[in-house]
Short mmCIF file of C-alpha atoms in Angstrom, two decimals:
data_model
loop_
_atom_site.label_atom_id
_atom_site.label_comp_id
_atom_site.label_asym_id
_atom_site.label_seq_id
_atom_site.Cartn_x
_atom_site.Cartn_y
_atom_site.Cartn_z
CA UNK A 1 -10.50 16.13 12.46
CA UNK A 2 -11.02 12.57 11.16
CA UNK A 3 -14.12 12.32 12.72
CA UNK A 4 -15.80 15.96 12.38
CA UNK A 5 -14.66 15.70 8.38
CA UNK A 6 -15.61 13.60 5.16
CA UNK A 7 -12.43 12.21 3.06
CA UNK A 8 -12.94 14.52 0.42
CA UNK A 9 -12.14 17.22 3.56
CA UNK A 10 -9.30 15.09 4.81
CA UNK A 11 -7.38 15.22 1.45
CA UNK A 12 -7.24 19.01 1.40
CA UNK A 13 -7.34 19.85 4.91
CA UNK A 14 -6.04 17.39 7.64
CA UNK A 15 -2.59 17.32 8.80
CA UNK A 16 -1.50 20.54 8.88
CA UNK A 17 -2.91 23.06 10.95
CA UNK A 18 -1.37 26.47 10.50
CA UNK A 19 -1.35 28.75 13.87
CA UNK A 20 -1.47 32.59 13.71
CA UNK A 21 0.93 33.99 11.58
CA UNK A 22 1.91 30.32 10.27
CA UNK A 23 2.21 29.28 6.37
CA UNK A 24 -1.68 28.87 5.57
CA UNK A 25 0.59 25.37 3.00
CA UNK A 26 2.63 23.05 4.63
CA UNK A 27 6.52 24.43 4.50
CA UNK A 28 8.80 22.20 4.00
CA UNK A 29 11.28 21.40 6.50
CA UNK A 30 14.45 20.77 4.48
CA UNK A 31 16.70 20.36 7.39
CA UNK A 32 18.25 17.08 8.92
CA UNK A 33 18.34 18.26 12.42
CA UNK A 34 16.56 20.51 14.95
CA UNK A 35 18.07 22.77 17.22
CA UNK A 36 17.31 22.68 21.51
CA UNK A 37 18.50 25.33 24.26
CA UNK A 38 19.82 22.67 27.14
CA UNK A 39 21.10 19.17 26.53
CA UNK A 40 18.52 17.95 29.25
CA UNK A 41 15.91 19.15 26.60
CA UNK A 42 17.25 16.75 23.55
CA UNK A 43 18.42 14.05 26.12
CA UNK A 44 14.26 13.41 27.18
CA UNK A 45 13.83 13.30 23.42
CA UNK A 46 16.49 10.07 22.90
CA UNK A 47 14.62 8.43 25.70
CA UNK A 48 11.00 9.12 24.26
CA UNK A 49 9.87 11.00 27.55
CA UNK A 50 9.01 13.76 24.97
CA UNK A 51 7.84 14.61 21.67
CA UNK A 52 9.40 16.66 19.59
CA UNK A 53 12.28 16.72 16.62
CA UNK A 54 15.50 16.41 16.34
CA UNK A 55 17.17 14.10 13.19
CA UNK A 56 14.87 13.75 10.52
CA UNK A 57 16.46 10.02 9.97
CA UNK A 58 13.46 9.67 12.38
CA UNK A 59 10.87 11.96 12.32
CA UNK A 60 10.39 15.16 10.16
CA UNK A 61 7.50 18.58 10.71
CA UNK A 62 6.51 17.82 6.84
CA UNK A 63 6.49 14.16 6.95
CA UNK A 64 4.62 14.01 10.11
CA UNK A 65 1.94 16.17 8.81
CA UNK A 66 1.71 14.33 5.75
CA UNK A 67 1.56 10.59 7.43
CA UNK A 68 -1.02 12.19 9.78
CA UNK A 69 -3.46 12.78 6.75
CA UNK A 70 -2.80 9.82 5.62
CA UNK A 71 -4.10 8.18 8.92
CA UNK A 72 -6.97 10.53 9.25
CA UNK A 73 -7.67 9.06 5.50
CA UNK A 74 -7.74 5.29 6.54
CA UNK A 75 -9.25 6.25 10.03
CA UNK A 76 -6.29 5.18 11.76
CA UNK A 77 -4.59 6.24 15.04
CA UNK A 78 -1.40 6.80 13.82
CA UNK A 79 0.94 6.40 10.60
CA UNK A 80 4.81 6.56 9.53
CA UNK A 81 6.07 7.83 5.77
CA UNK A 82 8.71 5.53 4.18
CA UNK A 83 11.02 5.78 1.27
CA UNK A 84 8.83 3.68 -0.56
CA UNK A 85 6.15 1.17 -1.02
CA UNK A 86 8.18 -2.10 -0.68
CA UNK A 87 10.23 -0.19 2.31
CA UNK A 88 6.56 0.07 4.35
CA UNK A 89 5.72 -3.55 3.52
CA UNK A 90 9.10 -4.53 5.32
CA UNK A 91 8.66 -2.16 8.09
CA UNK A 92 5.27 -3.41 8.38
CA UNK A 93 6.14 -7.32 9.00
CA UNK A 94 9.46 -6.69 10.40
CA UNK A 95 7.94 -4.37 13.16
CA UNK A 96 6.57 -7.76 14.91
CA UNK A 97 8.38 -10.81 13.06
CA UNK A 98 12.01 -11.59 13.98
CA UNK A 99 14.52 -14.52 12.65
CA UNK A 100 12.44 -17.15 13.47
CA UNK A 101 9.53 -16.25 12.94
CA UNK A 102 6.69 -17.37 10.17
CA UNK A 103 3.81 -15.06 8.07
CA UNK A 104 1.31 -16.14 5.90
CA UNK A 105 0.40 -14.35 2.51
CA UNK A 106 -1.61 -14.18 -0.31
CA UNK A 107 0.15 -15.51 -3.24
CA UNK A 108 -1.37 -12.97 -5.73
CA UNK A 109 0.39 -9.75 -4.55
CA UNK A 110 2.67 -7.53 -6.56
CA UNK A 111 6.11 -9.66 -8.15
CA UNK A 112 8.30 -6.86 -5.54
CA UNK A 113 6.50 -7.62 -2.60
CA UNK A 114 6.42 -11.38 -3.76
CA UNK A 115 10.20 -11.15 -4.24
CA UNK A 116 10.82 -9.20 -0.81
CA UNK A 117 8.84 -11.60 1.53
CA UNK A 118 9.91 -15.20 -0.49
CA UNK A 119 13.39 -14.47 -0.74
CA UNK A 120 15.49 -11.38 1.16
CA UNK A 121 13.13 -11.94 4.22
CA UNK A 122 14.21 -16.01 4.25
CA UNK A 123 17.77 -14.66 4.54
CA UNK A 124 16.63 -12.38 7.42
CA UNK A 125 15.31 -15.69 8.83
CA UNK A 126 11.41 -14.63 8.07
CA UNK A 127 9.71 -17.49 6.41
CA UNK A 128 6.41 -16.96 4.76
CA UNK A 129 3.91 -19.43 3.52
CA UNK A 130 1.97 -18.28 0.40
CA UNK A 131 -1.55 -19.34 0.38
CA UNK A 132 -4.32 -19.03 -2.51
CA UNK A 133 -6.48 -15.91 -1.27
CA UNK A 134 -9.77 -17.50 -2.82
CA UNK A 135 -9.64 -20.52 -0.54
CA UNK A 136 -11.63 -21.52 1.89
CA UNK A 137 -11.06 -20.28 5.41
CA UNK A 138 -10.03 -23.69 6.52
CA UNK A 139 -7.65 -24.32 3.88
CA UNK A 140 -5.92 -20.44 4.30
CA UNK A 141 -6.02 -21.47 8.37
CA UNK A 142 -3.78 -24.49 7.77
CA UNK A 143 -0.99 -22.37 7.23
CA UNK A 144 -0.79 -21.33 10.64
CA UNK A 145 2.06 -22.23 12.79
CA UNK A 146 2.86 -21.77 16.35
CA UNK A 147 5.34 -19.12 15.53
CA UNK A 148 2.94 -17.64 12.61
CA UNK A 149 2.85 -13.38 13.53
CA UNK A 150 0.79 -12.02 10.43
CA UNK A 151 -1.41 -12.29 7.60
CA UNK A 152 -0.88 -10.22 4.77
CA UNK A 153 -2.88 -9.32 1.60
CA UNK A 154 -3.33 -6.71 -1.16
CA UNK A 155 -7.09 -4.93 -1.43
CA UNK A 156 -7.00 -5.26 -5.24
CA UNK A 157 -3.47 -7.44 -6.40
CA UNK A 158 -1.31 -5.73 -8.43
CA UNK A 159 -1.33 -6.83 -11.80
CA UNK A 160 -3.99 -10.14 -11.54
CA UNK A 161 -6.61 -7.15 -10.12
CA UNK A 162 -8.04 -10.00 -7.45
CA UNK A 163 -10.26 -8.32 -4.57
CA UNK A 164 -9.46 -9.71 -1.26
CA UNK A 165 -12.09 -10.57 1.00
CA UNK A 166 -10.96 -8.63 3.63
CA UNK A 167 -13.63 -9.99 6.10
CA UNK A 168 -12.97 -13.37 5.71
CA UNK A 169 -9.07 -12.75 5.89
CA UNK A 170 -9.65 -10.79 9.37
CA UNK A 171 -11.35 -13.58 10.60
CA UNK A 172 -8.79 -15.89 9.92
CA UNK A 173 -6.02 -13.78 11.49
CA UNK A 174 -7.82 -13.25 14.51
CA UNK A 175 -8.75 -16.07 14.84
CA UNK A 176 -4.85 -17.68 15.38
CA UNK A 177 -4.42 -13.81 17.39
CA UNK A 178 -2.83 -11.97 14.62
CA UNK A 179 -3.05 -8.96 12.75
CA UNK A 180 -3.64 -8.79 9.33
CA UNK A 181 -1.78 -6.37 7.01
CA UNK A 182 -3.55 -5.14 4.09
CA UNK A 183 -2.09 -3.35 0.72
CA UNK A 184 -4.83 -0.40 -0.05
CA UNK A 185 -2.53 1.07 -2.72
CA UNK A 186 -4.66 0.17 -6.00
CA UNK A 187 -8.33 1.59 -4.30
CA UNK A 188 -7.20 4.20 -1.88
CA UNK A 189 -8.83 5.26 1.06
CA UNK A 190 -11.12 6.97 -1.25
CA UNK A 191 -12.75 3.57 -2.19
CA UNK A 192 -11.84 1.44 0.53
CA UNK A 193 -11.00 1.73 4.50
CA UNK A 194 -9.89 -2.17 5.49
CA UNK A 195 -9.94 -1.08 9.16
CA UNK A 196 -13.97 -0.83 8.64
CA UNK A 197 -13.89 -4.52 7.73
CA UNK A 198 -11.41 -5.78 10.40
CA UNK A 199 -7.84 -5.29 9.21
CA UNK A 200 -5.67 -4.06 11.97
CA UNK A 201 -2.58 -2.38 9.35
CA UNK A 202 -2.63 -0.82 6.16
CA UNK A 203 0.41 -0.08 4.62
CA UNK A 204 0.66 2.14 0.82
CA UNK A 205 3.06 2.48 -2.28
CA UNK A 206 2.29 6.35 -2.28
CA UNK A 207 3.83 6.69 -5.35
CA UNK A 208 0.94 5.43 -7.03
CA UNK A 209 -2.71 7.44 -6.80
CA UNK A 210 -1.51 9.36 -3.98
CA UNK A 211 1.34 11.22 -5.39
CA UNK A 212 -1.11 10.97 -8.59
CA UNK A 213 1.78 12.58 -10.87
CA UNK A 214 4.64 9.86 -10.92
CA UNK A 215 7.11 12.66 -9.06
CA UNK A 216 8.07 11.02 -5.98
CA UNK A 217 8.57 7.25 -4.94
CA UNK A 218 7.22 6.73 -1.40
CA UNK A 219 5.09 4.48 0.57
CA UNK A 220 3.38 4.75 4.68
CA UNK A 221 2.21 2.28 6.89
CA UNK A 222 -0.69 3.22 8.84
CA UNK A 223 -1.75 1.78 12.13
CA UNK A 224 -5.67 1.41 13.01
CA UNK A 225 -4.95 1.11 17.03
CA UNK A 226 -7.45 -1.99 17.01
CA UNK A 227 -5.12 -4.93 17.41
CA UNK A 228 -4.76 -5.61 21.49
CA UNK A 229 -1.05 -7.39 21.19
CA UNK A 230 -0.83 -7.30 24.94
CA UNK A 231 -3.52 -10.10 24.26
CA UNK A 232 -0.80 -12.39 22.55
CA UNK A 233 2.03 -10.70 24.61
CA UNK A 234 4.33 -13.67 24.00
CA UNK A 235 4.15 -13.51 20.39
CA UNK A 236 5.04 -9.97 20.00
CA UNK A 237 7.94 -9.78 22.25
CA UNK A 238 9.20 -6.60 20.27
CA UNK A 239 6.43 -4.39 21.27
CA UNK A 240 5.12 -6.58 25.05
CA UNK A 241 8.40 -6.63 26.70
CA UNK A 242 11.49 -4.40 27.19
CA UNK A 243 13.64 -2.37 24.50
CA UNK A 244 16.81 -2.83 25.45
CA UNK A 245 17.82 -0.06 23.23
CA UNK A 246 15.75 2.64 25.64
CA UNK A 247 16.34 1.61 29.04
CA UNK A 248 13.55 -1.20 28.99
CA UNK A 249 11.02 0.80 27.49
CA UNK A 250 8.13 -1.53 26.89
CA UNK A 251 6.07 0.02 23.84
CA UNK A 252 2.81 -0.87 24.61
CA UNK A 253 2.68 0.17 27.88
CA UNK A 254 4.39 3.40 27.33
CA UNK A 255 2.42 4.14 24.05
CA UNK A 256 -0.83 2.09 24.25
CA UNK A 257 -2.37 2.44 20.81
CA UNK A 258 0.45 3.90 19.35
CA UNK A 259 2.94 1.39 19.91
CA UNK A 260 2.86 -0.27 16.63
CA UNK A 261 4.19 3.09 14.90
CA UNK A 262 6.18 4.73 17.89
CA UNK A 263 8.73 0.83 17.81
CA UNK A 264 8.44 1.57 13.74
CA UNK A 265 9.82 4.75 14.16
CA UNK A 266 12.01 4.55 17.36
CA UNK A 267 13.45 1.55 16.44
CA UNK A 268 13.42 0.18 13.08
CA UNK A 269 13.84 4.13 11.29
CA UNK A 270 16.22 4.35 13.94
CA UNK A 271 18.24 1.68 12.82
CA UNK A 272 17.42 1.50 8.99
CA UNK A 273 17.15 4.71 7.99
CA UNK A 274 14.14 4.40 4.94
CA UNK A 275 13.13 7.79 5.59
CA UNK A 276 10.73 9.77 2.70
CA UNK A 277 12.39 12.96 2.34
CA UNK A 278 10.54 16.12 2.84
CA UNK A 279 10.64 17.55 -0.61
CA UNK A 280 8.96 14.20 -1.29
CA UNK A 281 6.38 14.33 1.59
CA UNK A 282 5.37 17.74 0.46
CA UNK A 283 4.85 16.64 -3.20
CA UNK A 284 2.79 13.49 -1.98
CA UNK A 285 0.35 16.20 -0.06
CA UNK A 286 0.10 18.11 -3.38
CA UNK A 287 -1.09 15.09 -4.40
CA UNK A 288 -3.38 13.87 -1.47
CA UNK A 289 -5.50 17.35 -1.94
CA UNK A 290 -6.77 15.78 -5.66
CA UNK A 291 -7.24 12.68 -4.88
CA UNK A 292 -10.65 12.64 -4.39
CA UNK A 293 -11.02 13.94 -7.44
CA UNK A 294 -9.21 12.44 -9.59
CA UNK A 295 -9.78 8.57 -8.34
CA UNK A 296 -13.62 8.65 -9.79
CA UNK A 297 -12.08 10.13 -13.02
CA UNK A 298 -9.49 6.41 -12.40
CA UNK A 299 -12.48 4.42 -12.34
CA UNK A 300 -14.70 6.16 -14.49
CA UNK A 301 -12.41 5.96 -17.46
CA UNK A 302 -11.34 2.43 -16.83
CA UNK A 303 -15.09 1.37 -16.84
CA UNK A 304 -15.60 3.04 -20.21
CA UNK A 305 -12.47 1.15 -21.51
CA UNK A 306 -13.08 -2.19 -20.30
CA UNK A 307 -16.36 -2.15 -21.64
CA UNK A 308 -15.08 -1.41 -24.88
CA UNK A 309 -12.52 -4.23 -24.91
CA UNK A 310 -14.85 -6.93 -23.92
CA UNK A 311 -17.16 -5.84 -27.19
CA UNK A 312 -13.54 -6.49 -29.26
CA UNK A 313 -13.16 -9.59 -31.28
CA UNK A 314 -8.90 -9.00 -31.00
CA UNK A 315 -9.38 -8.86 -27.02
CA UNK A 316 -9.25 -12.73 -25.75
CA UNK A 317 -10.03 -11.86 -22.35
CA UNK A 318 -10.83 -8.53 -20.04
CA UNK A 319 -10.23 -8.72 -15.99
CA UNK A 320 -11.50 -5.75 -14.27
CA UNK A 321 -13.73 -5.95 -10.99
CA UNK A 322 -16.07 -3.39 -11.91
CA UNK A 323 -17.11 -5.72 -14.56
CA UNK A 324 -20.73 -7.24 -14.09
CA UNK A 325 -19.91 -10.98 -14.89
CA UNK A 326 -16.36 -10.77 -13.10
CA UNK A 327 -15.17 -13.61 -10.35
CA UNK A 328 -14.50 -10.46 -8.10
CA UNK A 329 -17.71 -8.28 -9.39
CA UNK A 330 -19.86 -9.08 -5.84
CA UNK A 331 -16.81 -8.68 -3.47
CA UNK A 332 -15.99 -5.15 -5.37
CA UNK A 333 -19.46 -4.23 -4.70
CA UNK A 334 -19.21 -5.30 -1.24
CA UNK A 335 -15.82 -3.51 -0.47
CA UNK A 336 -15.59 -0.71 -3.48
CA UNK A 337 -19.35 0.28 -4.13
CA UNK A 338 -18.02 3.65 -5.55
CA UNK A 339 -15.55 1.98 -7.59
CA UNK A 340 -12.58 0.44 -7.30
CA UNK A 341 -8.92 1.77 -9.27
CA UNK A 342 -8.36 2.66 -12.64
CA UNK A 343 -6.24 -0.46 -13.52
CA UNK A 344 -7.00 -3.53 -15.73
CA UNK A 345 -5.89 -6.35 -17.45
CA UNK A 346 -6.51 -7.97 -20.83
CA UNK A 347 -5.21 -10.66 -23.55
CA UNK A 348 -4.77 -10.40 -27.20
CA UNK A 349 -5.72 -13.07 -29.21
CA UNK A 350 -2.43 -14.57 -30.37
CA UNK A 351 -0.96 -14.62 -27.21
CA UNK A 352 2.10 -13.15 -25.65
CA UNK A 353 3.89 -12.11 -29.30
CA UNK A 354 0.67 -10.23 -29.91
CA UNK A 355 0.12 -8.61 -26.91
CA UNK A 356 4.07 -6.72 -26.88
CA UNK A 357 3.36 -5.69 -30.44
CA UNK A 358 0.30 -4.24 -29.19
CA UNK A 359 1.29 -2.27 -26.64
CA UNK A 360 4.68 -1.12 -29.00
CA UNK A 361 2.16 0.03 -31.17
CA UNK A 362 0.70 2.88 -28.41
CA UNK A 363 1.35 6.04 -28.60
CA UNK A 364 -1.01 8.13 -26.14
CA UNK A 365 -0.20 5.14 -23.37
CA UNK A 366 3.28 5.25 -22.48
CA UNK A 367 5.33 1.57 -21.65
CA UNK A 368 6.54 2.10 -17.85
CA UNK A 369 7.88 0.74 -15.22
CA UNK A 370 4.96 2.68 -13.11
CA UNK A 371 1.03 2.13 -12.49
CA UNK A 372 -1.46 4.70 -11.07
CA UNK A 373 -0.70 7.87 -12.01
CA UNK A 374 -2.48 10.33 -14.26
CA UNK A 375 -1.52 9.77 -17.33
CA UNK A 376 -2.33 6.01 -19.45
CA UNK A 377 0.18 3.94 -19.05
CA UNK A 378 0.50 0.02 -20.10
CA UNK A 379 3.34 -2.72 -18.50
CA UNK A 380 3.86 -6.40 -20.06
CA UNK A 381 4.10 -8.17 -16.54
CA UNK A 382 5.58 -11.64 -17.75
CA UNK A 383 8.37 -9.36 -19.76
CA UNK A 384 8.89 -6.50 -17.12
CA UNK A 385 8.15 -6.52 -13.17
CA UNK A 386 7.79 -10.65 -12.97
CA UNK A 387 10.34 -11.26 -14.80
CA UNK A 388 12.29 -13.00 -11.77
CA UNK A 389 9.54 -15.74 -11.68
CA UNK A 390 9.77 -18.72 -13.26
CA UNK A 391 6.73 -20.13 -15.17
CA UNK A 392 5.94 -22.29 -12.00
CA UNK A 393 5.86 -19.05 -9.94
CA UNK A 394 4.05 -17.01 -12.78
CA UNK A 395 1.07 -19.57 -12.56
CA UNK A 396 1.36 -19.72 -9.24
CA UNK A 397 0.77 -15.36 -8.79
CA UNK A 398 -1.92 -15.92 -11.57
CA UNK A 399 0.44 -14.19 -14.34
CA UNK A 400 -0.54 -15.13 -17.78
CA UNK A 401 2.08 -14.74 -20.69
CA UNK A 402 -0.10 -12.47 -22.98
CA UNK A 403 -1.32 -10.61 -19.52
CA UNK A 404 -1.30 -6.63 -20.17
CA UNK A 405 -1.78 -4.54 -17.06
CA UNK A 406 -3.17 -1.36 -18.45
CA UNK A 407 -3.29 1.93 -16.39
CA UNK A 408 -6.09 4.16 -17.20
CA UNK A 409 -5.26 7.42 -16.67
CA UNK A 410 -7.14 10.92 -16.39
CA UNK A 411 -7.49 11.92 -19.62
CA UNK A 412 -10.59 12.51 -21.86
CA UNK A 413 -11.53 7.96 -22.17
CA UNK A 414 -12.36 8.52 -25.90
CA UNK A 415 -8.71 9.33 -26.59
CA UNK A 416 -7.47 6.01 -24.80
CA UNK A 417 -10.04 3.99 -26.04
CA UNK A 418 -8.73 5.50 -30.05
CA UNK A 419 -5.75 4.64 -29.23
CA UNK A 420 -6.08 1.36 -27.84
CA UNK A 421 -7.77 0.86 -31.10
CA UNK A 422 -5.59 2.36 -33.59
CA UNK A 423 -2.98 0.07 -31.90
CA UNK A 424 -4.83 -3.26 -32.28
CA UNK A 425 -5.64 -2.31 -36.11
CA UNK A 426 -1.64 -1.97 -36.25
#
């Protein structure tokens, strides 16, 4: 289906396809366990000789058919559902890194993820080495140690809006014979596939434009097939040599492109148990069918609204890549030519005191701990989802005090933009 069908197709149609006599919408299966006639039958499925169901701990009918969309989406061979966005971003680096191991990230990417990688993983025994995306290749490459296993970056960072340069960052991975890991949460496979530009995983916050409606919490990790770690066997032990937890299984052998997801599932799922349920994989694909739809209503709103911001004398500054005049303009082009999210950034003249009586001032945009959905909503970063980081730290992710990150939502842009100015009058 992913390559007879465009994505506006994929969103409403691939996944699930209904037999005779089948539910023409994806059921979902509500059950934690699946029922075989001989214990032969379930015993080939604990030893992955088959395929098939039987604890949704694992795998789940609804959540398969949801993850496969998601792949057809990002033109991928395969992808896994998780119980959330920062839950995929560990699967996604724990699935080939171990205690001992080193990854190297861009130092822009969202304060959880930030968080996650520079201080739970260093417990697990996972360093990571945080490098300025928007330095040269030589610089980033420096980095790189023997025992280095990824490289990991965000399409569009969440809040500082940068636009990776996914190119450049697939060169440098491959070129030290790793993969690199991209976020696509902010632009969706809608606006951007990074397995067309050389990343090798893409891994989602679903909860965001996805879902669309801020009803379930969720993320996926999607595998392209592309990355050949039989190439670099001895750095990816996990996946090149055997599982001693199913008889000495060796994944990539066994599974050939699907190896990267089947060890996700088999083995980490297995073990840690970050399953999305099914009532929330079936809300996500309510989602997925509108997403097409509503992500150029994202963008086309959040154009009209940064516009009118940079024409404001109370607005200090206005970072959006869609922006003619922006650092990141060229590279959106490049990457996003339909567009790119619906989410900005902005200052208030007056700084940081300003800017929270601004935003306590809305009354259309709601204050939330939440970004991407379709309604407006507005978070003070500094105050709210960085507020772990010290000011060392918030210079170092590109945070500034009076930074707003505002999420345009669907609604008619004249409203927000009366709002946004009946608030800065106030």
């Amino acid at each position: 289906m992913a390559k007879q069908f465009k994505r506006e197709t994929l969103c409403v149609q691939a996944g699930w396809t209904p037999k005779k006599g089948e539910p023409r919408v994806l059921p979902i299966y509500q059950s934690t366990t699946f029922k075989y006639d001989t214990s032969e039958q379930m015993a080939r499925l604990f030893d992955l000789e088959d395929s098939g169901y039987f604890y949704t701990r694992l795998q789940n009918p609804t959540n398969d058919a949801v993850a496969a969309k998601i792949a057809a989406l990002e033109g991928g061979v395969a992808a896994m559902l998780t119980s959330s966005g920062q839950a995929a971003n560990f699967y996604a680096i724990f699935n080939i890194c171990q205690a001992g191991d080193h990854f190297v990230c861009s130092s822009t990417i969202y304060g959880g993820t930030f968080n996650l990688f520079g201080v739970t993983m260093k417990k697990l025994g996972i360093d990571v080495t945080f490098i300025n995306p928007d330095a040269p290749e030589e610089e980033i490459s420096t980095a790189f140690r023997p025992n280095t296993k990824a490289l990991f970056g965000e399409t569009i960072s969440n809040p500082t809006l940068d636009v990776l340069d996914i190119e450049k960052f697939a060169r440098i991975a491959h070129s030290h014979g790793v993969p690199l890991i991209v976020d696509n949460t902010f632009p969706t496979p809608i606006n951007c596939r990074p397995f067309e530009w050389g990343a090798d995983i893409v891994v989602h916050s679903t909860s965001k434009y996805m879902d669309g409606h801020a009803t379930s919490v969720g993320g996926a990790v999607v595998d392209s097939g592309n990355f050949d770690w039989d190439a670099y066997a001895d750095k990816f032990p996990g996946l090149c040599t055997p599982d001693d937890s199913y008889h000495g299984l060796i994944y990539t052998k066994a599974f050939g492109k699907l190896a990267y997801i089947t060890k996700a599932t088999a083995q980490l799922m297995r073990d840690l148990g970050s399953i999305q349920s099914p009532q929330n994989a079936f809300l996500l694909n309510l989602g997925l069918e509108t997403l097409h739809l509503r992500m150029p209503q994202h963008c086309g709103n959040a154009q009209k609204v940064t516009e009118y911001l940079s024409k404001n004398d109370k607005v200090a500054w206005v970072n959006y890549c869609g922006l003619p005049g922006n650092k990141y303009y060229e590279l959106a082009q490049k990457y996003m030519p339909n567009g790119s999210c619906g989410v900005i950034s902005f200052g208030l003249k007056g700084g940081r005191e300003v800017s929270i009586k601004f935003m306590d001032s809305l009354k259309l945009a709601a204050i939330v701990t939440h970004v991407a959905d379709a309604r407006t909503c507005v978070l003070h970063p500094a105050s709210h989802t960085h507020r772990q980081l010290s000011d060392e730290q918030l210079l170092e992710a590109d945070i500034r005090p009076d930074l707003i990150r505002f999420s345009v939502g669907i609604e008619n842009a004249d409203d927000i933009i009366a709002d946004i100015e009946q608030a800065l009058n106030a």
